[in-house]
mmCIF file of C-alpha atoms in Angstrom:
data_model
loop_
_atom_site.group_PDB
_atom_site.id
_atom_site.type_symbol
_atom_site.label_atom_id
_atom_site.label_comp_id
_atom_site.label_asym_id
_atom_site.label_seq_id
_atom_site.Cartn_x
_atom_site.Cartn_y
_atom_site.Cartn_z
ATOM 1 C CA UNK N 1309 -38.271 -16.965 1.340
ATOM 2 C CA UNK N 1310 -34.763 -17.123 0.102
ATOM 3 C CA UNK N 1311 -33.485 -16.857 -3.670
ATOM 4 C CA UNK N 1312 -30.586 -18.881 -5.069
ATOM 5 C CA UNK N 1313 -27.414 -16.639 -6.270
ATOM 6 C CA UNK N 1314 -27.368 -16.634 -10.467
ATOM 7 C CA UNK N 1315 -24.197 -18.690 -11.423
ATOM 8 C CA UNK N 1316 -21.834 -16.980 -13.954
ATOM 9 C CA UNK N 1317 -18.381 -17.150 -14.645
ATOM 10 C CA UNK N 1318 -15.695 -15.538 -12.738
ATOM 11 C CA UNK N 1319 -14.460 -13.404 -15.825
ATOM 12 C CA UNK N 1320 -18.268 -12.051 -15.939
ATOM 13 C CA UNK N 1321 -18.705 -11.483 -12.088
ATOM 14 C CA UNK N 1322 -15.007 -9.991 -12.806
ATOM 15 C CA UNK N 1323 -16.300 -6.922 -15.734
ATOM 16 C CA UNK N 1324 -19.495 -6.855 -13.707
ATOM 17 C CA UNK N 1325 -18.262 -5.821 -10.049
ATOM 18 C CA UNK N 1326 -15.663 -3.461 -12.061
ATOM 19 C CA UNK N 1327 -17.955 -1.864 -13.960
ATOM 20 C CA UNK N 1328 -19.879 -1.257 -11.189
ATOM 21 C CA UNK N 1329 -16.879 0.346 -9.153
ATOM 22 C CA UNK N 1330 -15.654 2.443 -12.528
ATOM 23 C CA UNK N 1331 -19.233 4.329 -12.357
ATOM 24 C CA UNK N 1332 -18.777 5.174 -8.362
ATOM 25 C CA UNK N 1333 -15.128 5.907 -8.684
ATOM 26 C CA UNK N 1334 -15.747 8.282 -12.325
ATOM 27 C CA UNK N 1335 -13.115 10.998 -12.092
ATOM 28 C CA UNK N 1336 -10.544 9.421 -9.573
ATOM 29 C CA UNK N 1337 -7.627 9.620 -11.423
ATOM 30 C CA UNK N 1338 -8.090 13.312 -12.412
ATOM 31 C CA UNK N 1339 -5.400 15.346 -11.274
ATOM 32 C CA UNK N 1340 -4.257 18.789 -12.224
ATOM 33 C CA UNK N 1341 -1.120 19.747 -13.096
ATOM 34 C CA UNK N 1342 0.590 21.907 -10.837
ATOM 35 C CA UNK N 1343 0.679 25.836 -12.074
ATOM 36 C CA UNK N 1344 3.832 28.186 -11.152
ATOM 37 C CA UNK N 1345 3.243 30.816 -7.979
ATOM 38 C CA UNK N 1346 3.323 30.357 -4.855
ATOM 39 C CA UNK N 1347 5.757 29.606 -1.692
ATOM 40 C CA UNK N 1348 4.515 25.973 -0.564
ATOM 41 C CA UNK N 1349 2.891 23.413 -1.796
ATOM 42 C CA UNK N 1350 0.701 20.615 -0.528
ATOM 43 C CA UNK N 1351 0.883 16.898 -0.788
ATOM 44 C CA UNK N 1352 -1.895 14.286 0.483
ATOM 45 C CA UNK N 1353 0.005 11.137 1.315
ATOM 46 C CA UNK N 1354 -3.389 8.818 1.502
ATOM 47 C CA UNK N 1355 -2.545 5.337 2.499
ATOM 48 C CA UNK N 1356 -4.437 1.806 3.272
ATOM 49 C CA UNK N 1357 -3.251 -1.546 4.166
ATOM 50 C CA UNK N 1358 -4.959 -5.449 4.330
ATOM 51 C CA UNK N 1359 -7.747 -3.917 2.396
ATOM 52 C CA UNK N 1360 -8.151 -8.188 1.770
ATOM 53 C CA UNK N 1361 -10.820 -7.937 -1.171
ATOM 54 C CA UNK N 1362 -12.905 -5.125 0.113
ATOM 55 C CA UNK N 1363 -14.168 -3.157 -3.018
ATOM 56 C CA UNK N 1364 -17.832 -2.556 -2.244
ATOM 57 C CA UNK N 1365 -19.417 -1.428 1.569
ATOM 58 C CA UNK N 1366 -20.821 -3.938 4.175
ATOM 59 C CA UNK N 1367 -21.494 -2.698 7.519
ATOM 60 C CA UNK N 1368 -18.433 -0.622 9.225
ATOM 61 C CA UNK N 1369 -16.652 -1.142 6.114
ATOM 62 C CA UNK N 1370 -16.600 1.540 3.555
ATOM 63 C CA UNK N 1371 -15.360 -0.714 0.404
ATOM 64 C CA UNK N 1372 -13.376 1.085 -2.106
ATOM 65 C CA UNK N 1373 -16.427 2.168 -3.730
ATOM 66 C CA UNK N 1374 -16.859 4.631 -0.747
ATOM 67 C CA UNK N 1375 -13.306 5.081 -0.165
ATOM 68 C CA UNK N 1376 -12.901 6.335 -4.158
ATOM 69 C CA UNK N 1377 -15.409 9.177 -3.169
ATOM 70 C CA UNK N 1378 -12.842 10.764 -0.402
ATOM 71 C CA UNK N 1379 -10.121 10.447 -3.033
ATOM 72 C CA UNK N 1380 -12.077 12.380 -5.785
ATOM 73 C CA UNK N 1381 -13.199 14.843 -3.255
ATOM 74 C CA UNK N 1382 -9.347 14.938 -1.759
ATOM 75 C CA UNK N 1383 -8.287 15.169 -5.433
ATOM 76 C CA UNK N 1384 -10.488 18.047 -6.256
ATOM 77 C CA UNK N 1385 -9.349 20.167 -3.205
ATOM 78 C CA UNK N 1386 -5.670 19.615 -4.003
ATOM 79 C CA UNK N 1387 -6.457 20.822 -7.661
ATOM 80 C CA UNK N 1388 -7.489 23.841 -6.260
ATOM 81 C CA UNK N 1389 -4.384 24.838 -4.641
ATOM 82 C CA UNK N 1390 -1.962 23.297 -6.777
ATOM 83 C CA UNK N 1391 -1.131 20.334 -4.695
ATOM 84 C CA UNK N 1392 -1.291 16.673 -5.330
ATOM 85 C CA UNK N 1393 -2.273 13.126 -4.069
ATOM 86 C CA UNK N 1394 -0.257 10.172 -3.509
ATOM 87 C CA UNK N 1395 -2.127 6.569 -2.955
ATOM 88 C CA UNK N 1396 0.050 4.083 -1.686
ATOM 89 C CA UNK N 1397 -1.085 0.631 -0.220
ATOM 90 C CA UNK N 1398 0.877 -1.495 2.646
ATOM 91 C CA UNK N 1399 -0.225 -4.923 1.233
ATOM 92 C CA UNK N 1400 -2.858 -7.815 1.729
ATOM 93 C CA UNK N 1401 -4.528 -6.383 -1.374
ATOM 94 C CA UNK N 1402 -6.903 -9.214 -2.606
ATOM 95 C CA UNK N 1403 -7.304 -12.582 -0.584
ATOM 96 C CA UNK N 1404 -10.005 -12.104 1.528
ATOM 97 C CA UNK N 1405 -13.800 -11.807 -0.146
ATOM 98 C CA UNK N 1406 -15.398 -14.448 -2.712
ATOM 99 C CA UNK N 1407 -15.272 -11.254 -5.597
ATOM 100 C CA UNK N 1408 -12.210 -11.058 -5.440
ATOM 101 C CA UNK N 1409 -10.833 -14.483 -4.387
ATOM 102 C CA UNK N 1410 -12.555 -15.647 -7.791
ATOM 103 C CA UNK N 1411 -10.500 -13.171 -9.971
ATOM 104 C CA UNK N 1412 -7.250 -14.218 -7.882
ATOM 105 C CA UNK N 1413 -7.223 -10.725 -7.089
ATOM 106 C CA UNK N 1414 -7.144 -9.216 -10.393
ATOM 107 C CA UNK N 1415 -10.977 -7.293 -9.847
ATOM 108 C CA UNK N 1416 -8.790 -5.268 -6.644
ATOM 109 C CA UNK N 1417 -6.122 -4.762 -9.182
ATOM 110 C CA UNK N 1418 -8.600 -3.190 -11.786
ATOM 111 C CA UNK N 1419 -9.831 -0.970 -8.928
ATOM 112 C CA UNK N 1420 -6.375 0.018 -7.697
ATOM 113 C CA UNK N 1421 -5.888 0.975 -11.149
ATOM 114 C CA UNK N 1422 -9.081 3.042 -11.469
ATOM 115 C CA UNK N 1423 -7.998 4.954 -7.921
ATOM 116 C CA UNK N 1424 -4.994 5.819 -9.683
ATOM 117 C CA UNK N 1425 -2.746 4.178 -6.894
ATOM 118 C CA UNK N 1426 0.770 5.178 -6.735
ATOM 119 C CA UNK N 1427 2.247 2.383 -5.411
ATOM 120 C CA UNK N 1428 1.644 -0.787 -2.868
ATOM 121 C CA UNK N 1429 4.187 -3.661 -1.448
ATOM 122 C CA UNK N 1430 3.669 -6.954 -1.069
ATOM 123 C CA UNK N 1431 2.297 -8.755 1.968
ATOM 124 C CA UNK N 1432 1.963 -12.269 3.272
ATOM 125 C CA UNK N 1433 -1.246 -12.973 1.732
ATOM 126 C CA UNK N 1434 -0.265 -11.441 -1.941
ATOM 127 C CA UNK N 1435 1.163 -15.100 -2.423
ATOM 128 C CA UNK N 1436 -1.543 -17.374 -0.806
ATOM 129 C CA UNK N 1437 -3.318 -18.050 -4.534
ATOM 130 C CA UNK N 1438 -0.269 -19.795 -5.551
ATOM 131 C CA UNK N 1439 -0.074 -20.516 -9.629
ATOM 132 C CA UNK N 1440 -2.772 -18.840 -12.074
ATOM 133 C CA UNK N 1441 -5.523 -21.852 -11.831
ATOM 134 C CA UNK N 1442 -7.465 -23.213 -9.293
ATOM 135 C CA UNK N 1443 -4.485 -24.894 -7.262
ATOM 136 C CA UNK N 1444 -3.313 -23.306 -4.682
ATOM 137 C CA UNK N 1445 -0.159 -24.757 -4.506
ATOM 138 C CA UNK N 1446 2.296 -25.752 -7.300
ATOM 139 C CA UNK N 1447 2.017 -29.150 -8.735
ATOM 140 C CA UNK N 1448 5.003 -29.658 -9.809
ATOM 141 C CA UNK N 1449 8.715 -28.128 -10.804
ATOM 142 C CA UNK N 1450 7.243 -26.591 -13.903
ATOM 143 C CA UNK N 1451 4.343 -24.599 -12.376
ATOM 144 C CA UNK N 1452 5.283 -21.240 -10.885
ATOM 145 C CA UNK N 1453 4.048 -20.815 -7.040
ATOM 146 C CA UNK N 1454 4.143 -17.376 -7.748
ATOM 147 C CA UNK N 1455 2.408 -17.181 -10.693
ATOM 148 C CA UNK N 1456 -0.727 -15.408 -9.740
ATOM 149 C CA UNK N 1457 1.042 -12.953 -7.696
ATOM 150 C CA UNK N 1458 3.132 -12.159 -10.803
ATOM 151 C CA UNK N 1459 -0.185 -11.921 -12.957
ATOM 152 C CA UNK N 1460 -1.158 -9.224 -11.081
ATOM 153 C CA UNK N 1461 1.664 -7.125 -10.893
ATOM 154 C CA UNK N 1462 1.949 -7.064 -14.774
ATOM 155 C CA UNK N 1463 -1.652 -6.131 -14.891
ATOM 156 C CA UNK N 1464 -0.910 -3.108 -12.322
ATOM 157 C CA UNK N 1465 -0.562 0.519 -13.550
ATOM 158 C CA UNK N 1466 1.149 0.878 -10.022
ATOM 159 C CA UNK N 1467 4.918 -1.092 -9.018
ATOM 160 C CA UNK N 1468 4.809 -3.491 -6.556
ATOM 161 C CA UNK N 1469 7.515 -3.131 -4.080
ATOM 162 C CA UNK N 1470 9.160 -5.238 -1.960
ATOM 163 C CA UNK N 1471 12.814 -3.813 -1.176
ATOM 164 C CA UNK N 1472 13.910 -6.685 1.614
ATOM 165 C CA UNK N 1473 12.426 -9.903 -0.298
ATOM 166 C CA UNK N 1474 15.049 -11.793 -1.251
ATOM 167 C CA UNK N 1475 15.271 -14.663 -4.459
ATOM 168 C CA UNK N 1476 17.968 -17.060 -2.270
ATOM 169 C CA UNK N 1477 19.719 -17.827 -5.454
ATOM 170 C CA UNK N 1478 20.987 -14.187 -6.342
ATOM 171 C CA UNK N 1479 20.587 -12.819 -2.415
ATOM 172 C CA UNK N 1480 18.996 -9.557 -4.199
ATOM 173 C CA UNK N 1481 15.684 -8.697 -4.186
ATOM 174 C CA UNK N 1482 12.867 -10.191 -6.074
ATOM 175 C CA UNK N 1483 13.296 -9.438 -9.992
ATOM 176 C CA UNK N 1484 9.640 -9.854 -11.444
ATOM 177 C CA UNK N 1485 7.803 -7.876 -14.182
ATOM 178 C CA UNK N 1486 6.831 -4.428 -11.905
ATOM 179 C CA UNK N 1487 7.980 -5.529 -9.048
ATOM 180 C CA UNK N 1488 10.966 -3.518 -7.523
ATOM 181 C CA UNK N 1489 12.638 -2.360 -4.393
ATOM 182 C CA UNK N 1490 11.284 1.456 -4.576
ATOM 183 C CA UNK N 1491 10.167 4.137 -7.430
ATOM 184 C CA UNK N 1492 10.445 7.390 -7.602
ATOM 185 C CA UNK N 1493 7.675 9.801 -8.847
ATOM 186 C CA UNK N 1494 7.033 13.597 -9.196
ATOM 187 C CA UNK N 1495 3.726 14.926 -8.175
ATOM 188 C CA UNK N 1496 3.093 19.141 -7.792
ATOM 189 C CA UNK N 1497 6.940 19.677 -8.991
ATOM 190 C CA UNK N 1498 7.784 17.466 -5.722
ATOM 191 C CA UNK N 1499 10.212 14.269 -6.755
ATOM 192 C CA UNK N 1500 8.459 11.738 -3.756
ATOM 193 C CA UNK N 1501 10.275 8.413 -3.688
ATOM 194 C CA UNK N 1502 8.664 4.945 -2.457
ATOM 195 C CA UNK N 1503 9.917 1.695 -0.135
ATOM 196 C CA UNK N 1504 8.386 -0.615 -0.026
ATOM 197 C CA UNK N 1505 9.442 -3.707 2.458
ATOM 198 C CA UNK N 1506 7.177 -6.823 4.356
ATOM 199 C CA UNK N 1507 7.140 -7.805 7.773
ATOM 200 C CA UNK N 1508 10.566 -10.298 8.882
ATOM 201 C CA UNK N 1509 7.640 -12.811 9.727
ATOM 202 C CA UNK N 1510 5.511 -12.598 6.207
ATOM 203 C CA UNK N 1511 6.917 -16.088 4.662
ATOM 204 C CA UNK N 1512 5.664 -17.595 7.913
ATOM 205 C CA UNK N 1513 2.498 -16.236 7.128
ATOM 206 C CA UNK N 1514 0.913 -18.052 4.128
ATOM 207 C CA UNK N 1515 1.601 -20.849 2.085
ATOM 208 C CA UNK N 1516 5.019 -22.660 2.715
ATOM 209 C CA UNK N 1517 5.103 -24.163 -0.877
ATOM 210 C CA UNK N 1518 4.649 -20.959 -2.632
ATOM 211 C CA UNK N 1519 7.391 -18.842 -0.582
ATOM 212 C CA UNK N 1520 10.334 -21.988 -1.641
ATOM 213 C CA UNK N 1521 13.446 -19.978 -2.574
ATOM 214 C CA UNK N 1522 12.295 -16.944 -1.057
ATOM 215 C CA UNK N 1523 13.459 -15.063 2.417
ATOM 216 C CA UNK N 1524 13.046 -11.804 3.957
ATOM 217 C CA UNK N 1525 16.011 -9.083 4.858
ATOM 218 C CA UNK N 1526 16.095 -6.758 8.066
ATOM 219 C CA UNK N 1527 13.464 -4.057 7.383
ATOM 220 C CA UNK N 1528 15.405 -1.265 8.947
ATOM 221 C CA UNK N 1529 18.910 -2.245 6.877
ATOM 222 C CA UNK N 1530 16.571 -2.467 3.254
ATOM 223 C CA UNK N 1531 14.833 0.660 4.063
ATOM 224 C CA UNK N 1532 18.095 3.294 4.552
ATOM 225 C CA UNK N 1533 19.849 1.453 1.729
ATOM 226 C CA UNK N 1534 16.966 2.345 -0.538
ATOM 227 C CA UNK N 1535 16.175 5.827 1.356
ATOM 228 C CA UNK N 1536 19.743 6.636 0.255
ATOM 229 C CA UNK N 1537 19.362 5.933 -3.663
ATOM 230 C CA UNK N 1538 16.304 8.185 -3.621
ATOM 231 C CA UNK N 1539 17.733 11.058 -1.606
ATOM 232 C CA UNK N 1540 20.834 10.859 -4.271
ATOM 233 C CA UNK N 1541 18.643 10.771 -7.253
ATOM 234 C CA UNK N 1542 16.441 13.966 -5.816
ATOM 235 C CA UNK N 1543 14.001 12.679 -3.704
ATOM 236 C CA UNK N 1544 12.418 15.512 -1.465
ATOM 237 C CA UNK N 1545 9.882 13.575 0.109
ATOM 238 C CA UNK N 1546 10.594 9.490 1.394
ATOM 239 C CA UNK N 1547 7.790 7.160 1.730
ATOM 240 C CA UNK N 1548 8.256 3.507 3.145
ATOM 241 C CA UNK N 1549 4.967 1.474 2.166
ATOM 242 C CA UNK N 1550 5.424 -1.618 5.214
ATOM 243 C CA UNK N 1551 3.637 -4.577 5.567
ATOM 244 C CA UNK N 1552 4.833 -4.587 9.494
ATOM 245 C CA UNK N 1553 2.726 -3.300 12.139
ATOM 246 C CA UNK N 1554 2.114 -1.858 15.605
ATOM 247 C CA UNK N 1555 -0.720 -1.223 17.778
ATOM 248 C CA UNK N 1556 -1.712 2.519 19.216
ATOM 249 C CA UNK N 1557 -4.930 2.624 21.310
ATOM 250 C CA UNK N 1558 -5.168 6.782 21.643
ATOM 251 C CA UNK N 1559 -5.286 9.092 18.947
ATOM 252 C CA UNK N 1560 -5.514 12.387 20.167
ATOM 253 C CA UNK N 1561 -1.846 13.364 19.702
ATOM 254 C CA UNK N 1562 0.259 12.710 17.724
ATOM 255 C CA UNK N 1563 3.366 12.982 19.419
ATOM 256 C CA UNK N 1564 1.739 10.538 22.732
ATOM 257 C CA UNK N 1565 3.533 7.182 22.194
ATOM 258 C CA UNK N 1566 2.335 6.521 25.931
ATOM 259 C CA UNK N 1567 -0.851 4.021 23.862
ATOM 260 C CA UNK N 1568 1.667 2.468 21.515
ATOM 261 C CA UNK N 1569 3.467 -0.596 22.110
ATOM 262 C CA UNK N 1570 6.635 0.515 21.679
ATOM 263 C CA UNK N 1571 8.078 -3.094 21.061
ATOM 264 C CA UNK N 1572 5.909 -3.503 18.213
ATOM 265 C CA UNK N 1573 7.943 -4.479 15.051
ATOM 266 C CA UNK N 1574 7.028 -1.521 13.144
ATOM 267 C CA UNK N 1575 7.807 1.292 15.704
ATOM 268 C CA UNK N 1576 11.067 -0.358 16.608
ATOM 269 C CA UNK N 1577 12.116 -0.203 12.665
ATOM 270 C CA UNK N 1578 11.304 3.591 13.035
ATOM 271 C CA UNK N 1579 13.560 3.966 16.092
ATOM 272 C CA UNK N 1580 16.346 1.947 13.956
ATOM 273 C CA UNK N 1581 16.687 4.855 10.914
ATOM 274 C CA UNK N 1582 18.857 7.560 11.307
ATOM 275 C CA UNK N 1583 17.065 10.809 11.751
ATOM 276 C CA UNK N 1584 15.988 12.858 8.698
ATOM 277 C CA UNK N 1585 16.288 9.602 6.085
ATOM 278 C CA UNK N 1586 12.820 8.996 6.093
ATOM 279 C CA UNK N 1587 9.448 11.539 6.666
ATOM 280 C CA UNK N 1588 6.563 8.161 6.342
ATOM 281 C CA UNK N 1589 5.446 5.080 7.167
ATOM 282 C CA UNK N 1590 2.492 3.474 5.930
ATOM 283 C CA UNK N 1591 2.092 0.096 7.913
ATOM 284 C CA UNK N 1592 -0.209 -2.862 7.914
ATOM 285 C CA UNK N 1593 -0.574 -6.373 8.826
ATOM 286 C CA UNK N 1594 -1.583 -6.023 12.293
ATOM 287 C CA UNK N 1595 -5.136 -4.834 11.280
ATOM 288 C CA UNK N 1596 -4.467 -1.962 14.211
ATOM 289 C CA UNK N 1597 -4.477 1.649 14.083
ATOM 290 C CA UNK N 1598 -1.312 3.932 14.747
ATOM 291 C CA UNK N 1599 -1.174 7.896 13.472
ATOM 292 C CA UNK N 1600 1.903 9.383 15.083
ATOM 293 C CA UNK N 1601 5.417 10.351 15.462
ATOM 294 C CA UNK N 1602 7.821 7.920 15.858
ATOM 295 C CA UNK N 1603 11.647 9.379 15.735
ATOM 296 C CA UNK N 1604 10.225 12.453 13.898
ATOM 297 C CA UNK N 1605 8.528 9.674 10.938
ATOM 298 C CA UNK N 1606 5.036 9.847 10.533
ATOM 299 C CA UNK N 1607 3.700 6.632 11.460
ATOM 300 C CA UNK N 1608 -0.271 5.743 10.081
ATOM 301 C CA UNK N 1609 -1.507 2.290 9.857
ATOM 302 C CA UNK N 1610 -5.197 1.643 9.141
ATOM 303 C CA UNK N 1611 -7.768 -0.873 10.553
ATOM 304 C CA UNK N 1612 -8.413 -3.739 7.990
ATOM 305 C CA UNK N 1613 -10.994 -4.206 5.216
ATOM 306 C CA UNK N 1614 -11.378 -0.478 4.447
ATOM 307 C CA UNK N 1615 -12.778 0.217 8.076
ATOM 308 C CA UNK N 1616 -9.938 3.468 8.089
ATOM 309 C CA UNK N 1617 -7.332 4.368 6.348
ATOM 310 C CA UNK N 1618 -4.778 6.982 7.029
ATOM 311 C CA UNK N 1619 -3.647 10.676 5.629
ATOM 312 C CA UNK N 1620 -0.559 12.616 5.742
ATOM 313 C CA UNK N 1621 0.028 16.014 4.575
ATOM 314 C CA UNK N 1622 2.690 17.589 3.808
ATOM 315 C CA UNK N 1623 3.625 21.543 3.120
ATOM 316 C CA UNK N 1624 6.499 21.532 1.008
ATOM 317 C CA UNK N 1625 8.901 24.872 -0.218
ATOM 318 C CA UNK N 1626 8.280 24.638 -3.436
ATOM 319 C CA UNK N 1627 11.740 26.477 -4.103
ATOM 320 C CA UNK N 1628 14.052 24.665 -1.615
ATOM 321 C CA UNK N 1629 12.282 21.209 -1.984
ATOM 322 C CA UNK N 1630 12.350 21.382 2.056
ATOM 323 C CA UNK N 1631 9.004 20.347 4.344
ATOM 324 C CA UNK N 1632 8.184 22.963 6.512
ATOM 325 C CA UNK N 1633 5.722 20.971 7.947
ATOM 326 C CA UNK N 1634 3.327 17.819 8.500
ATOM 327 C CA UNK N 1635 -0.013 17.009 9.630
ATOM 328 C CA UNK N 1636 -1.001 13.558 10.633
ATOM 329 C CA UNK N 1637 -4.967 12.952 10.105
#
């Protein structure tokens, strides 16, 4: 026997799938403030990328839902010793399942704000719902392509970064309500800054008519430029958040590039920064898994649709704002 799905309106399958996540993710954002003692402390850098829609768990794929209880357990454990948690996401947010391809992505947005995400860049597929509506495409001069994508970064307690995408008629980055090249946070006492750039192929990658005007700068060249601004204004820590990926087929060192395809896009922007600049790299878009050191930067890049996601600590002098030391998960 088979049933027929009730019909409702998106905005009510919107509040009901978020309501839903708010009572498995209670607690998320809780987070400690950091208390004086101590030599070192710890940071969790927790990141995901082309999470495409996934809030709650099918088969081999953990949802948010599931994902939120790691982060409040995570959470908890840095509380105890005075450390903190960073969520950052490497784009493809929200195209991807019918919940959220109703909202236009706004139900992931909701969630990303319940998480208590840090911050996430923009991928290919962040532009693929075109204008707020049901076209997909502009239909005419007076309709923004962009204007979902820009609906959702206002709604975002998070920035959306994108460091190398470039409006053709200024040649500087993207200037949209909370979207920006980088931002710099403090978490445990620790100023952390954030890049975020998308892959040199991402306007390729979606829908032609809603990418008009747009183009996308060498990864490697955005990244230091930013890196530098951040180390001048304090930052200890440097995060790049990348929609750009690799592939690594062995993960039981860290430090073995011998399974990596070292002509992957994403490794070869690591070999391109000068040593020291930057200590992360969250990367995406290849839906393949990497978790190691590339020219002393912590690569991690996740399989899609919440089937991993990736964790970097780091042990930070709390007095000399110096990391003594990292461990990729």
């Amino acid at each position: 026997m088979t049933y027929p799905l009730p019909t409702c309106s998106r905005q009510g399958l919107r509040y009901a799938l978020v309501s839903a996540f708010l009572l498995l993710a209670n607690g998320c954002t809780h987070q400690s403030p950091p208390s004086p003692g101590g030599e070192s402390v710890v940071i969790s850098i927790v990141g995901t990328n082309d999470v495409h829609g996934q809030l709650v768990a099918q088969p081999r794929r953990g949802g948010l839902a599931v994902f939120s209880g790691y982060v409040n357990a995570l959470r908890a454990e840095r509380s105890e010793d005075n450390g903190g948690v960073l969520l950052i996401d490497a784009g493809d947010m929200w195209q991807g399942t019918l919940e959220s391809n109703l909202s236009e992505g706004a139900v992931m947005v909701e969630a990303y704000n319940a998480l208590g995400y840090t911050a996430a860049t923009i991928g290919n597929h962040e532009f693929d719902f075109g204008p707020v509506g049901e076209r997909s495409t502009p239909d005419g001069a007076n309709t923004d392509a962009r204007g979902a994508l820009k609906a959702r970064a206002t709604e975002a307690n998070f920035p959306l970064l994108a460091a190398n995408l470039i409006d053709i008629n200024t040649n500087q980055p993207v200037n949209w309500p909370n979207v920006k090249p980088s931002t710099l946070v403090e978490v445990a006492g620790i100023k952390v800054g954030v890049i975020g750039v998308m892959t040199y192929g991402a306007l390729g990658a979606t829908i032609a008519a809603n990418v008009r005007g747009l183009r996308v700068a060498p990864l490697a060249d955005s990244i230091a430029a930013e890196a530098h601004k951040l180390r001048a204004r304090g930052a200890a820590v440097v995060i790049v958040t990348a929609h750009a990926g690799g592939s690594c087929t062995n993960f039981d060192d860290p430090n073995d590039l011998s399974s990596c395809d070292l002509d992957d896009e994403i490794i070869q922007v690591a070999l391109a920064l000068p040593n020291g600049l930057v200590d992360q790299i969250i990367a995406g878009h290849h839906h393949r898994g990497i978790a190691h050191f590339v020219n002393d930067i912590a690569v991690t890049a996740s399989f899609s649709s919440t089937r991993s996601f990736g964790r970097v600590d780091f042990n930070i002098n709390k007095a000399s704002k110096t990391i003594e030391n990292r461990k990729i998960f």
